[in-house]
Short mmCIF file of C-alpha atoms in Angstrom, two decimals:
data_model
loop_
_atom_site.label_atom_id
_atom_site.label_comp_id
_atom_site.label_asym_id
_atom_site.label_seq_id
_atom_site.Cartn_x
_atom_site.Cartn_y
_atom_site.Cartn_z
CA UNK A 1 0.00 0.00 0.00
CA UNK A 2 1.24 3.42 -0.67
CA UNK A 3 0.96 6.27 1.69
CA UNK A 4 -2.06 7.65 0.81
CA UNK A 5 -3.89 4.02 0.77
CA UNK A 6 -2.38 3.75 4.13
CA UNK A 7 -3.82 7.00 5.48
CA UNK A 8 -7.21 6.14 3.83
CA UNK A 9 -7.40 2.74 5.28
CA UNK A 10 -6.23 4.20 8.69
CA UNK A 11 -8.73 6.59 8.44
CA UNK A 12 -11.65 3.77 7.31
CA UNK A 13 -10.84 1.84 10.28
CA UNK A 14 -10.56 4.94 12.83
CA UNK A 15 -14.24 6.44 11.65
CA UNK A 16 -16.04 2.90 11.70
CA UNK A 17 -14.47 2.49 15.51
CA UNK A 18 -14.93 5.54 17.03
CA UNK A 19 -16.79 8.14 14.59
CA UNK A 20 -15.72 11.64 13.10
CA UNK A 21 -15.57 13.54 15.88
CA UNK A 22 -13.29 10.95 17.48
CA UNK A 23 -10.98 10.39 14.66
CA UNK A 24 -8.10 13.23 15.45
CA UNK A 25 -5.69 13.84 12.34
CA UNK A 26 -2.81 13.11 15.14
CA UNK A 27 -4.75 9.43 15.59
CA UNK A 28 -4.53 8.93 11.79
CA UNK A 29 -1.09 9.33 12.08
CA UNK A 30 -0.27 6.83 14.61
CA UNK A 31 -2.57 4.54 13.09
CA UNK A 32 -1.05 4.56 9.78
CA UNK A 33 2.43 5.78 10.71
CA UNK A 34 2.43 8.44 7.90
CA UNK A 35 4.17 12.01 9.44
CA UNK A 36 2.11 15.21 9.87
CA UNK A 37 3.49 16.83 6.89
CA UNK A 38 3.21 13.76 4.55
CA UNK A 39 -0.49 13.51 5.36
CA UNK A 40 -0.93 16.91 4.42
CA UNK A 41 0.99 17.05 0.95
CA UNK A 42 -1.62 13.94 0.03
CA UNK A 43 -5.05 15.79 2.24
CA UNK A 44 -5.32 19.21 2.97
CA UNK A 45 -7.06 18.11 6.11
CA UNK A 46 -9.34 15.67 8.39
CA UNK A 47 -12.51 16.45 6.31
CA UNK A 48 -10.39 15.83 2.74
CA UNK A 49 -9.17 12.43 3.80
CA UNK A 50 -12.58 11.48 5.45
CA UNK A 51 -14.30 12.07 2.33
CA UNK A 52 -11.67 10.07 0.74
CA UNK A 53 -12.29 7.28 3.44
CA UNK A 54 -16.13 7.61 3.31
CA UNK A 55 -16.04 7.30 -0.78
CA UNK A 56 -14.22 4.12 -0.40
CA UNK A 57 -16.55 2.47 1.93
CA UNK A 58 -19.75 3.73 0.13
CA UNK A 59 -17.94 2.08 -2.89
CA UNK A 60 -16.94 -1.32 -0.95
CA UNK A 61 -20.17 -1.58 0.44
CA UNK A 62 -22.02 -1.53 -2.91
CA UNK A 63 -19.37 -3.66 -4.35
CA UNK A 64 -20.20 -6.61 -1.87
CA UNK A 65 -24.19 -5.86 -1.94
CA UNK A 66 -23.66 -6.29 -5.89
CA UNK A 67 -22.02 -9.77 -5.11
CA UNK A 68 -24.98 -10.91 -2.69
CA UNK A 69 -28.18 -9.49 -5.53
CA UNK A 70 -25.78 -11.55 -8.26
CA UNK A 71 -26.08 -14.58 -6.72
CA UNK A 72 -27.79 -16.97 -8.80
CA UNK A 73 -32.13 -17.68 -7.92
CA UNK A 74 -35.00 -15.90 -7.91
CA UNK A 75 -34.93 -12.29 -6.63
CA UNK A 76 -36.47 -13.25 -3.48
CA UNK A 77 -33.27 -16.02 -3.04
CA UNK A 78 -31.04 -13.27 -3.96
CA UNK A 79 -32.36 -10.52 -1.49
CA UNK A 80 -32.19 -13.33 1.14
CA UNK A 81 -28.26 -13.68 -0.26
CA UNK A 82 -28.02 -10.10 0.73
CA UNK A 83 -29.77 -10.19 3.81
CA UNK A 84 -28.02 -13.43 5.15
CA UNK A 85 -23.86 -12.57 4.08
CA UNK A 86 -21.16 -12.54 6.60
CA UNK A 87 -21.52 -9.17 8.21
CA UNK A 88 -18.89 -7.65 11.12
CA UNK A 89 -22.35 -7.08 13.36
CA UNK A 90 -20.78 -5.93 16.58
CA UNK A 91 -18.80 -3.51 14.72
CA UNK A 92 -21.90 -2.02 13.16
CA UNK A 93 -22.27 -0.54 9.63
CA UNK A 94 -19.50 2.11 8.34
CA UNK A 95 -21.82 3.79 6.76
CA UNK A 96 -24.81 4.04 8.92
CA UNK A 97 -22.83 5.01 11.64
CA UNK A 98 -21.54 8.00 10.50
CA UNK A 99 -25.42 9.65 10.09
CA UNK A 100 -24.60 9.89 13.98
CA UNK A 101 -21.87 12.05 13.82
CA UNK A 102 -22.98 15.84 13.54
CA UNK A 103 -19.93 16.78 12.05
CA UNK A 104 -20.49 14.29 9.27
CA UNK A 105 -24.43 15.31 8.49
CA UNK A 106 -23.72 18.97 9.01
CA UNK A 107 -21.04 18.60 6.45
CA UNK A 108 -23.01 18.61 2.84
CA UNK A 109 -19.99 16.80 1.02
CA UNK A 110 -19.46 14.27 3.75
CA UNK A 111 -22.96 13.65 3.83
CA UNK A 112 -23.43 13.31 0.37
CA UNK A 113 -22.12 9.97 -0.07
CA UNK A 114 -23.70 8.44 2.94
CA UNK A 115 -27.24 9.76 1.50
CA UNK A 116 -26.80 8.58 -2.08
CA UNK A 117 -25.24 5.04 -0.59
CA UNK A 118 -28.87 4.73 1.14
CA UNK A 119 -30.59 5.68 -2.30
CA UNK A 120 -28.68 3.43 -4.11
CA UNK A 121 -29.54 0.33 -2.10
CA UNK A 122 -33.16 1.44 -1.25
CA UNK A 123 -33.41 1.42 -5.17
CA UNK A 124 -31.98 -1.81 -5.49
CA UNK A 125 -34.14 -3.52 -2.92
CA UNK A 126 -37.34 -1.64 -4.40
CA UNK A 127 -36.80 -3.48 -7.71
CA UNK A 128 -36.10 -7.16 -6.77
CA UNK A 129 -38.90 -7.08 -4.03
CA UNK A 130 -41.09 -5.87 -7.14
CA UNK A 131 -40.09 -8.68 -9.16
CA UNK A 132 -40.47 -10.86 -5.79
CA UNK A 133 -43.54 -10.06 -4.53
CA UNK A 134 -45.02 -8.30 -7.64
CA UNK A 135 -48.09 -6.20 -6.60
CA UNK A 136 -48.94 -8.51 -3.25
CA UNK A 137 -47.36 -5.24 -1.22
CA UNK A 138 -45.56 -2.08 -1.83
CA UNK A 139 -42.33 -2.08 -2.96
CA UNK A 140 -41.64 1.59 -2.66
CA UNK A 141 -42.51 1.50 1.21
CA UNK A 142 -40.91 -2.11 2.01
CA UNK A 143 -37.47 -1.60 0.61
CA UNK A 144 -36.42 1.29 3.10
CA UNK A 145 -38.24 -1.29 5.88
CA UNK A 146 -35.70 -3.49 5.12
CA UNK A 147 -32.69 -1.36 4.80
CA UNK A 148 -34.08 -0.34 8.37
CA UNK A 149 -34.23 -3.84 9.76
CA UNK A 150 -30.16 -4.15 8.56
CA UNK A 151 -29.06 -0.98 10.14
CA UNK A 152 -31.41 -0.72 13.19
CA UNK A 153 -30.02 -4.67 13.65
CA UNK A 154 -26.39 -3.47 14.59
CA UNK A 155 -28.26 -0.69 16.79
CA UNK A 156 -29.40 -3.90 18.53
CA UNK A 157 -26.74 -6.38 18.57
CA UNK A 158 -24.51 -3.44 19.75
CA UNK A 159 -26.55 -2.65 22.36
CA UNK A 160 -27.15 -6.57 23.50
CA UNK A 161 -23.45 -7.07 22.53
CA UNK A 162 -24.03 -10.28 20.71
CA UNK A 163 -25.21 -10.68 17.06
CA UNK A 164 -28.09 -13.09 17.51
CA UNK A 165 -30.42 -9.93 17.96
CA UNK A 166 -29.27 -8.99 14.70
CA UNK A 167 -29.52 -12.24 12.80
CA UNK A 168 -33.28 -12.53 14.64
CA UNK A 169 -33.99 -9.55 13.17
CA UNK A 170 -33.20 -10.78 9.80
CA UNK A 171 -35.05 -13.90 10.16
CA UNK A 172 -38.23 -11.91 11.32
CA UNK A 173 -37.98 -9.19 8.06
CA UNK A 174 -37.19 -12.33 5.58
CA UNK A 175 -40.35 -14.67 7.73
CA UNK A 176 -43.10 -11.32 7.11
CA UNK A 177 -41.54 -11.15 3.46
CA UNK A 178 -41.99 -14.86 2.51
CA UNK A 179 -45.53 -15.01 3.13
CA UNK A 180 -45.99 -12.40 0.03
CA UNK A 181 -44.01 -14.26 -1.93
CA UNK A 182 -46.77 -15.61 -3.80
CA UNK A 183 -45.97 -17.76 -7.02
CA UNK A 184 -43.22 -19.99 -7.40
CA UNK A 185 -39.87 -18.49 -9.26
CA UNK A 186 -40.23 -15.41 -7.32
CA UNK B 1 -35.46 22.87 37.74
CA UNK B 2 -32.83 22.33 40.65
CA UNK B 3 -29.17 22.31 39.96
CA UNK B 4 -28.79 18.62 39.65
CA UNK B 5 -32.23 18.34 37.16
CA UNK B 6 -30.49 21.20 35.02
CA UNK B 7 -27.38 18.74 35.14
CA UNK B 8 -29.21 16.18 34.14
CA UNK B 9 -31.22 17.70 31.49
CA UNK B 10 -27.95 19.30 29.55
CA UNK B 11 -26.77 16.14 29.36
CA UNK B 12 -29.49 14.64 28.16
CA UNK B 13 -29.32 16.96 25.51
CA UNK B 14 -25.69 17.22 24.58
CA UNK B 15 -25.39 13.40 24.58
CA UNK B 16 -28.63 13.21 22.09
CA UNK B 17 -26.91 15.52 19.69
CA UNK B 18 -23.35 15.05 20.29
CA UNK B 19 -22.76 11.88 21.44
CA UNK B 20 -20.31 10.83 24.80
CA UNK B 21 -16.98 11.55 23.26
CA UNK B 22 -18.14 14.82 21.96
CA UNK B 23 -20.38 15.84 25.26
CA UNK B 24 -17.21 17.58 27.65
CA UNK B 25 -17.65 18.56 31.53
CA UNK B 26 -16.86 22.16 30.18
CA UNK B 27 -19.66 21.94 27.81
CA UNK B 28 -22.58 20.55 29.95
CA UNK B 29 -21.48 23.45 32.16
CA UNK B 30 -22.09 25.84 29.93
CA UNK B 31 -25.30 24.35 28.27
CA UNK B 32 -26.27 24.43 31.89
CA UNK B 33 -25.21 27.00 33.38
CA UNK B 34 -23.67 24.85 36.54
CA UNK B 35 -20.26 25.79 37.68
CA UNK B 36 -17.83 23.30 37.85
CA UNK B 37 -17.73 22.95 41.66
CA UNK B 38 -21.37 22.85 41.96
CA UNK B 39 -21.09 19.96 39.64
CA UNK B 40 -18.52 17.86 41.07
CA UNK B 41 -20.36 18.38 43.81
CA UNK B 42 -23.37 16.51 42.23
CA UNK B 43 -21.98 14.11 40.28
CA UNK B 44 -18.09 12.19 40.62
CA UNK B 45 -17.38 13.06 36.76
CA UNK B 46 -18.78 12.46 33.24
CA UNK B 47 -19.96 8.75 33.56
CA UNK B 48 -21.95 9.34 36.79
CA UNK B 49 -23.57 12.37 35.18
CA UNK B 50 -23.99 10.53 32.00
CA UNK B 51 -25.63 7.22 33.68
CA UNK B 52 -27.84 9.91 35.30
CA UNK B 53 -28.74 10.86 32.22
CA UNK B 54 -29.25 7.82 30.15
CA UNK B 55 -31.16 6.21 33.10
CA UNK B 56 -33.85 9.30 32.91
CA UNK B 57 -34.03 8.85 28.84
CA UNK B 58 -34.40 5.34 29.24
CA UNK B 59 -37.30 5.74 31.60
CA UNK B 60 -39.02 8.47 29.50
CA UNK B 61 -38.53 6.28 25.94
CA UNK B 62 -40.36 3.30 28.29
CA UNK B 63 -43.34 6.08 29.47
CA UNK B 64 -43.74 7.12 26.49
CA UNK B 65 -43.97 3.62 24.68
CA UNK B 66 -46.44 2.58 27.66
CA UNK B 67 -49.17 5.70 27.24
CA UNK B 68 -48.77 4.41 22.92
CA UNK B 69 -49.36 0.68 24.32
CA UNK B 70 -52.11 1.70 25.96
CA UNK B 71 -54.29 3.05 23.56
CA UNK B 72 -57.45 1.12 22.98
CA UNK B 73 -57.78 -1.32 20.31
CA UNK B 74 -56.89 -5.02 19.11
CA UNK B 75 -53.16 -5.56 19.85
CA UNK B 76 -52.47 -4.44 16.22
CA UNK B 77 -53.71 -0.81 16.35
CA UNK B 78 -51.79 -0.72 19.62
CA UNK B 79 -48.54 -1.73 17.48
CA UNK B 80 -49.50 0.87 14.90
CA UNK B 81 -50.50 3.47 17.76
CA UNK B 82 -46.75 3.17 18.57
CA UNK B 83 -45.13 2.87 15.71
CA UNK B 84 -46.80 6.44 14.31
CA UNK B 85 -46.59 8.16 17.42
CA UNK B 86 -45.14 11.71 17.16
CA UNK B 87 -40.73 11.70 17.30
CA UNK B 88 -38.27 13.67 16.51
CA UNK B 89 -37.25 11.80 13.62
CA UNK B 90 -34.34 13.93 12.59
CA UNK B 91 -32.59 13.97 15.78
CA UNK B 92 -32.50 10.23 15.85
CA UNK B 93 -33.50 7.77 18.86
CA UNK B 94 -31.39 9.00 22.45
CA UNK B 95 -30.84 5.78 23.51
CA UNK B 96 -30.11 3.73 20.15
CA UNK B 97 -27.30 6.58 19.56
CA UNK B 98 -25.41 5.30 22.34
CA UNK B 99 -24.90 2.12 20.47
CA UNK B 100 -22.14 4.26 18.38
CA UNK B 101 -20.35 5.55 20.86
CA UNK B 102 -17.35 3.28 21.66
CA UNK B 103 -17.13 4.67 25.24
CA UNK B 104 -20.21 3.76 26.15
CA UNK B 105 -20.29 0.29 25.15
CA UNK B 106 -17.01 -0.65 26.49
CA UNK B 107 -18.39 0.79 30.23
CA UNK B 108 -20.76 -2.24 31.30
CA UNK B 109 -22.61 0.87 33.76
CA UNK B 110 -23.53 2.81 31.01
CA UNK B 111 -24.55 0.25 28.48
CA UNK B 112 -26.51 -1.59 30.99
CA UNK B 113 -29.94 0.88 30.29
CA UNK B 114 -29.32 0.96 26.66
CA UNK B 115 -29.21 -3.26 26.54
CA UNK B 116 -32.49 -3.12 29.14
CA UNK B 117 -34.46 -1.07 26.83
CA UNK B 118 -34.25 -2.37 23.95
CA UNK B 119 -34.87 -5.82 26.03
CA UNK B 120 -37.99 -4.37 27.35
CA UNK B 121 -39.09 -2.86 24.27
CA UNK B 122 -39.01 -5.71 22.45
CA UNK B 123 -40.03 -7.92 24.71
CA UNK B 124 -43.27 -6.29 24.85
CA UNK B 125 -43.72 -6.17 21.55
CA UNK B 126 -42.99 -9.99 20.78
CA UNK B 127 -46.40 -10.30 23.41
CA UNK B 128 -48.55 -7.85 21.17
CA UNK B 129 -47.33 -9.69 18.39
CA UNK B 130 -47.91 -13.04 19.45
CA UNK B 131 -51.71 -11.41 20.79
CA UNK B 132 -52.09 -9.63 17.11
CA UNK B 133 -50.53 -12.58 14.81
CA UNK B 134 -51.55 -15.79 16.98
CA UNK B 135 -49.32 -18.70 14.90
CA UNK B 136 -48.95 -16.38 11.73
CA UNK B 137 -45.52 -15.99 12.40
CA UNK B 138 -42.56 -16.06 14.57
CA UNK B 139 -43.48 -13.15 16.96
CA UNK B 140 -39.94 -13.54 18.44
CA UNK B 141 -38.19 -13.00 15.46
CA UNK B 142 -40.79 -10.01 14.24
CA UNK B 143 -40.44 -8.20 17.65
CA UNK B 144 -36.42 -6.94 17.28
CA UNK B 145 -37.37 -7.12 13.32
CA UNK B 146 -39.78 -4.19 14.10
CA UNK B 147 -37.46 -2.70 16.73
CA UNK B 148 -35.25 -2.65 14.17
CA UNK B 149 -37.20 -1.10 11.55
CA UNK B 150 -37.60 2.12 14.05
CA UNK B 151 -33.93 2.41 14.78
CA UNK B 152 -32.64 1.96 11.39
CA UNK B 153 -35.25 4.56 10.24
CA UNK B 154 -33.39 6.97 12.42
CA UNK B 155 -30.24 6.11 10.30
CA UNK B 156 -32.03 6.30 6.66
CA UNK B 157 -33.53 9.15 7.76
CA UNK B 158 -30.70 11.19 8.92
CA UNK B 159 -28.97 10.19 5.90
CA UNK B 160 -31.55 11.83 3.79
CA UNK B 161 -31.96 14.83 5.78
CA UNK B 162 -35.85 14.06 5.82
CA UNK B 163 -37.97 12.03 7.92
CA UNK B 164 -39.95 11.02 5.05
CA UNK B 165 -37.81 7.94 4.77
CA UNK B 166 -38.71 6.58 8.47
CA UNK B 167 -42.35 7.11 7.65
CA UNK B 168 -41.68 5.12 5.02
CA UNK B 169 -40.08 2.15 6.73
CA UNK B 170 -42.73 2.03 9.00
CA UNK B 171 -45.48 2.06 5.83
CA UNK B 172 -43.26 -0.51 5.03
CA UNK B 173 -43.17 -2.84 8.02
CA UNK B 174 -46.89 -2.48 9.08
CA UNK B 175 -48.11 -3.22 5.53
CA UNK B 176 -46.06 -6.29 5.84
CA UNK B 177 -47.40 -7.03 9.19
CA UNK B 178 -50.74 -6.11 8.33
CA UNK B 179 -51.40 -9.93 6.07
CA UNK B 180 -50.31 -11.60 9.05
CA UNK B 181 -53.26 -10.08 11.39
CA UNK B 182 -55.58 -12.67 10.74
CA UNK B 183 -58.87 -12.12 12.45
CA UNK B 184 -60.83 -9.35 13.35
CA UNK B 185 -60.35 -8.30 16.78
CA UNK B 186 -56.55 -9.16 16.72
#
């Protein structure tokens, strides 16, 4: 990895652990064991190399989603994919939890790729449950429940400090969808 | 308001919007208008103050999920009754917040109220749910599904800079609930 991977990665890790506002550029540093002035010739400062670090897990996380909605069956099989892949639960989502940093949502740039992240997969959801459930429910309103039931999960298995709760979750969002699920190749 | 209530309340409020690591004793102070002596003299530090505080949110989130519970109906409208009361969407839940803030779940005290009321809460949900569904469904794995649906609303929302989204989630998760309520009555 070159130094400004490094810094970026540093930074990932730092902002998923403890959040913007406590992610100093001195803790990047350490982290990533790039200098002061070194991180400054490649950022010219925190909010520059968070943006950086927020693009790349916006980008990773719709990378891995695309893997999970790819995965060969019927749309309903492949937003069960999604729902049911290896997660780091406890650790929560490094996307969601930045909409609880002020800094982050007061910030219109940082922001930005948090909100269009949340479009983006809403948008995806809303199509396969169309194709899965067809006009047995609403699409439009059950796609954001389900993004919900992912991201309000970690809210639960962090505060339980176990995953089951989140998992459970899952199982109860993917039980209520099955029922609609009405013809076979859905 | 006595000293220690005015304490309590800026703390409330600083910890809602700013989270633990970015609530200081300096700035409760000021929010409060307590001098520092005055509230050493009330509280041993931060975490006592904050426990304070998170045990008083914790017993207002239950109140106010109670008077919702309580509305009359069939177990379902009571479910609904809660899940469109009023909130301030945009400002996200006070007690699933916590969840992101490192400090807080690594201190056993201070998580202990977040893990008990999200324990309550959806514990008594899973017994509307079992009331409202009968065998429809797993009411133990809808409960934290639903739970979830609320807190991950906050995130969606916030994301979007609109509570439109949550509204939406919860359109979402009661239409899905809403083929499971077989009889009238439930």
């Amino acid at each position: 990895m070159d130094t400004r991977d490094r810094l970026i990665e540093s930074a990932r890790e730092l902002l998923w652990e403890r959040g913007y506002v406590g992610t100093s550029p001195k803790a990047i540093q350490a982290h990533s064991g790039v200098g002061q002035g070194s991180m400054y010739h490649h950022f010219t400062g925190k909010p520059d190399l968070a943006l950086a670090a927020i693009n790349r897990s916006a980008e990773e996380l719709r990378e891995r989603a695309e893997v999970a909605f790819a995965t060969p069956g019927t749309p309903f099989e492949r937003i069960t994919a999604y729902f049911r892949r290896e997660r780091e639960v406890l650790k929560g989502c490094p996307i969601g939890r930045l909409t609880q940093d002020p800094d982050v949502m007061a910030d219109p740039e940082l922001r930005k790729p948090v909100q269009e992240t949340f479009t983006w997969l809403t948008g995806r959801l809303a199509d396969l449950l169309a194709e899965a459930l067809e006009d047995t429910v609403d699409a439009h309103a059950t796609a954001p429940a389900l993004v919900a039931v992912l991201q309000g999960g970690y809210v639960l298995a962090r505060a339980a400090g176990s995953a089951d709760v989140h998992t459970r979750a899952v199982d109860g969002a993917l039980g209520l969808l099955a029922g609609y699920v009405a013809k076979e190749g859905n």
